[in-house]
PDB file of C-alpha atoms in Angstrom:
ATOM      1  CA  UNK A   1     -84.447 -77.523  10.972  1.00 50.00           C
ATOM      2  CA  UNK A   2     -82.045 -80.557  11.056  1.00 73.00           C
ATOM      3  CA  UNK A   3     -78.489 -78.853  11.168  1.00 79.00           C
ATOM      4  CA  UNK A   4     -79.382 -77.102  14.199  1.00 82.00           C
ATOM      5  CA  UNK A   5     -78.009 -77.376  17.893  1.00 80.00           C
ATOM      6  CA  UNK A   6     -80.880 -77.811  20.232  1.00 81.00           C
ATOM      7  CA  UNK A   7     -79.128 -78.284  23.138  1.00 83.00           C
ATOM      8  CA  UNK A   8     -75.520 -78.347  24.386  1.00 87.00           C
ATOM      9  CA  UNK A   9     -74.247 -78.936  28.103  1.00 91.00           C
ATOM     10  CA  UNK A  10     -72.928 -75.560  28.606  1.00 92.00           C
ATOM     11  CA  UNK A  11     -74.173 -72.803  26.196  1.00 87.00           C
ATOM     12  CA  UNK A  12     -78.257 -72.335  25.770  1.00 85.00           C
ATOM     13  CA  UNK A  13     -79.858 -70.928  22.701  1.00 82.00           C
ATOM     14  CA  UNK A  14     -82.518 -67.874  23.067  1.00 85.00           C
ATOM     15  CA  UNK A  15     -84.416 -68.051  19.506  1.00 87.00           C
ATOM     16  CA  UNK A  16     -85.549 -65.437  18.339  1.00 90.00           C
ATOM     17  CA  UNK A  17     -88.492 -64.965  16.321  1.00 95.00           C
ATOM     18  CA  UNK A  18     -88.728 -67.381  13.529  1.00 96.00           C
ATOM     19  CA  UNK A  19     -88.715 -65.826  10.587  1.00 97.00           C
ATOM     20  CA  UNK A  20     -89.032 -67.024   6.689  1.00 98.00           C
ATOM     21  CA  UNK A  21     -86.884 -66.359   3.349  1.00 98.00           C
ATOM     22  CA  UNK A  22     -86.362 -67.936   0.016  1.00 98.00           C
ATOM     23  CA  UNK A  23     -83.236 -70.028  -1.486  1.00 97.00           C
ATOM     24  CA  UNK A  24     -83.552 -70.575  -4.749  1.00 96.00           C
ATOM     25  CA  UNK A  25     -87.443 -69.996  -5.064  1.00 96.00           C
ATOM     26  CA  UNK A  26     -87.830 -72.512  -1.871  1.00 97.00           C
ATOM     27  CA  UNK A  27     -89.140 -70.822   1.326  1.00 98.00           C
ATOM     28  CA  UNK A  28     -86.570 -72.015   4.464  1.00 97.00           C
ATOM     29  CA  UNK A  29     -87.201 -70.839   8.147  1.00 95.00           C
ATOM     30  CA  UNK A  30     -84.873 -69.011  10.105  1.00 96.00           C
ATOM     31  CA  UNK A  31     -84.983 -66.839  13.389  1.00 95.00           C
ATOM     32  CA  UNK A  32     -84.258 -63.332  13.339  1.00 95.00           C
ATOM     33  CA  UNK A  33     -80.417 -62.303  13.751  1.00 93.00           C
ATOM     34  CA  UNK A  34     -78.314 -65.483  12.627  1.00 94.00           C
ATOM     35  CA  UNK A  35     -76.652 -65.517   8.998  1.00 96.00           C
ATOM     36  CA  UNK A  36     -77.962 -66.560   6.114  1.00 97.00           C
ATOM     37  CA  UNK A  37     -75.503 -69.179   5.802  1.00 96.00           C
ATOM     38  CA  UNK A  38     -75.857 -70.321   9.410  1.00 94.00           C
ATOM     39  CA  UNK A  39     -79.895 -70.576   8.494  1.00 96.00           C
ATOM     40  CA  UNK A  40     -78.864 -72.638   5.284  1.00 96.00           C
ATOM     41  CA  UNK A  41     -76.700 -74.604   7.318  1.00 94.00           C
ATOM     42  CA  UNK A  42     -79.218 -75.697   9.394  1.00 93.00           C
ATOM     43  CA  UNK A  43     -81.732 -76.308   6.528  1.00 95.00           C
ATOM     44  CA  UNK A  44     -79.275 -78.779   5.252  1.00 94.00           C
ATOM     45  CA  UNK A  45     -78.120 -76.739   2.414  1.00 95.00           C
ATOM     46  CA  UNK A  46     -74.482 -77.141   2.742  1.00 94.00           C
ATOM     47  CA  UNK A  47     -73.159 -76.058  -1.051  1.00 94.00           C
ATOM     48  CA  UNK A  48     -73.756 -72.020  -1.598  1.00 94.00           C
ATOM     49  CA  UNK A  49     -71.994 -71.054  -4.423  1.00 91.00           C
ATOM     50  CA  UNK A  50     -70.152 -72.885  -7.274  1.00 90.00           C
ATOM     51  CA  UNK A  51     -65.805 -72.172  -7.962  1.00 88.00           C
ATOM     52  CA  UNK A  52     -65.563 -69.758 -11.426  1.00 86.00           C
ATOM     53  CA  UNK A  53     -63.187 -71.331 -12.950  1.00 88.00           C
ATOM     54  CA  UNK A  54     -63.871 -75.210 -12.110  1.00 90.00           C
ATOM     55  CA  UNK A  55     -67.275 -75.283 -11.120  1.00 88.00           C
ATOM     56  CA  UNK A  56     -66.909 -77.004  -8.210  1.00 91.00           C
ATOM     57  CA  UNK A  57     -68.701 -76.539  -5.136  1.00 92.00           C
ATOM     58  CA  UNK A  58     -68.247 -74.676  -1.891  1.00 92.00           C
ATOM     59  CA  UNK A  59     -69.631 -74.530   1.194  1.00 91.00           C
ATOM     60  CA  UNK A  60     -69.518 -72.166   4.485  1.00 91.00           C
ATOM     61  CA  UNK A  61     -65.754 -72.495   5.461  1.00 93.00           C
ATOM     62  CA  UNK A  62     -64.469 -69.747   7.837  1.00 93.00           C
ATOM     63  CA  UNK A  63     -67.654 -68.246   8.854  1.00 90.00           C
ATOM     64  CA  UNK A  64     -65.954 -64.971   9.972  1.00 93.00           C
ATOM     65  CA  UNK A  65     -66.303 -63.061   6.415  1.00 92.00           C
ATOM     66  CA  UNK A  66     -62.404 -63.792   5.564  1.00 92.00           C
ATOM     67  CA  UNK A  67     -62.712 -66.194   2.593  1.00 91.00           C
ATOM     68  CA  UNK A  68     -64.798 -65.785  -0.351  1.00 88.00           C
ATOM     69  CA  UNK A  69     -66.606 -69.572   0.082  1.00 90.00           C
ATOM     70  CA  UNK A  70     -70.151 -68.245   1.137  1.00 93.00           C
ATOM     71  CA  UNK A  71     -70.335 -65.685  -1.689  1.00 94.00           C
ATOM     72  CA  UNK A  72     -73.838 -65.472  -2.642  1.00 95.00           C
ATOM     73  CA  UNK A  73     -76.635 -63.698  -4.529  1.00 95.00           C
ATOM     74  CA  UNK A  74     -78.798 -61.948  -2.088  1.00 97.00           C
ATOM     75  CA  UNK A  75     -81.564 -60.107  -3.058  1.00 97.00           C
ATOM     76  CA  UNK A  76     -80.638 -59.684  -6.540  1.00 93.00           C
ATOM     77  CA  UNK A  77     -76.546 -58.475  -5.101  1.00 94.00           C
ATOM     78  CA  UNK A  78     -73.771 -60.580  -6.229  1.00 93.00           C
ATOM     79  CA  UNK A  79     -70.751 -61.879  -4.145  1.00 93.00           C
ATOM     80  CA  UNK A  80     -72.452 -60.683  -0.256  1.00 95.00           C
ATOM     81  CA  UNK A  81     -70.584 -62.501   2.128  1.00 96.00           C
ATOM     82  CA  UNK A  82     -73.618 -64.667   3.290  1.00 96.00           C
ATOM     83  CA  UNK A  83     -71.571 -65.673   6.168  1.00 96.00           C
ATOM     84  CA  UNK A  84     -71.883 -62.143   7.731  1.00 97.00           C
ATOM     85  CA  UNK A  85     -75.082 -61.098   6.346  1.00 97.00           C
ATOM     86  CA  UNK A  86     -78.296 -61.489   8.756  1.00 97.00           C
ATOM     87  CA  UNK A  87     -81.443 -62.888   7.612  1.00 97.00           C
ATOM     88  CA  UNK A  88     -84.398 -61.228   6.819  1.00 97.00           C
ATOM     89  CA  UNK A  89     -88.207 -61.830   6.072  1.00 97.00           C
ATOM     90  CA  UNK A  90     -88.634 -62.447   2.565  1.00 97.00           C
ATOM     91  CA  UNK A  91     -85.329 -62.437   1.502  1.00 98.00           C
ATOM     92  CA  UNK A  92     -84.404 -63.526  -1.955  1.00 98.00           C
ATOM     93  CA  UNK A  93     -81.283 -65.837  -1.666  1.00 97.00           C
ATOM     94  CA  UNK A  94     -79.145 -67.882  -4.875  1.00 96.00           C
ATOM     95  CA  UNK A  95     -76.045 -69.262  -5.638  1.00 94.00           C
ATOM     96  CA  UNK A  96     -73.882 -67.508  -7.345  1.00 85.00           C
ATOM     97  CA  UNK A  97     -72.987 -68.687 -10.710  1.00 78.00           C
ATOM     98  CA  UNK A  98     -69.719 -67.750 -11.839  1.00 78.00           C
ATOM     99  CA  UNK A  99     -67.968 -64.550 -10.582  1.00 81.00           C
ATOM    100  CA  UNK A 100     -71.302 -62.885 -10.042  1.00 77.00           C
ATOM    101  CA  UNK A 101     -71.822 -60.961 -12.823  1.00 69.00           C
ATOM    102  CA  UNK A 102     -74.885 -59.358 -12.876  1.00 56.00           C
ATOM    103  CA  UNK A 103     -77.036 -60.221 -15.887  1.00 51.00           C
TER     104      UNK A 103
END
């Protein structure tokens, strides 16, 4: 998990369990109760979805749930806010293509 803080002079981290989900058909470790873009983050995946009308990619911006950069497809759901959304065990996670229509 290379995007991760391990330690920091003031603040210390309490994992919790670590847990395992799936981006695009590849299985990435989290621990329970941070976002799936935080768990991305630290996976190194830094682009989550693709712009509509330019293609061009975003990544996690305000991490709060107030823009639309981390819009994914999770668990077969278009345009969840993956910035808000806590990971699970086994969950199914891709970028979204376009405005998220489903198929």
């Amino acid at each position: 998990m290379e995007g991760r803080i391990e330690e920091h002079p003031i603040l210390q981290f309490k994992r919790k369990k670590k847990i395992k989900f799936y981006f695009e058909d590849r299985e990435v470790e989290a621990f329970e109760g941070e976002t799936v873009a935080a768990a991305l983050h630290a996976a190194g995946i830094r682009v989550l979805r693709h712009t509509p009308n330019l293609g061009r990619p975003t990544g996690l911006f305000c991490a709060i749930g107030k823009c639309s950069s981390c819009l994914m497809e999770i668990d077969g759901i278009p345009n969840v806010r993956s910035c808000m959304t806590k990971v699970k065990e086994g969950m199914r996670v891709r970028r979204q293509k376009g405005k998220g229509d489903v198929l």
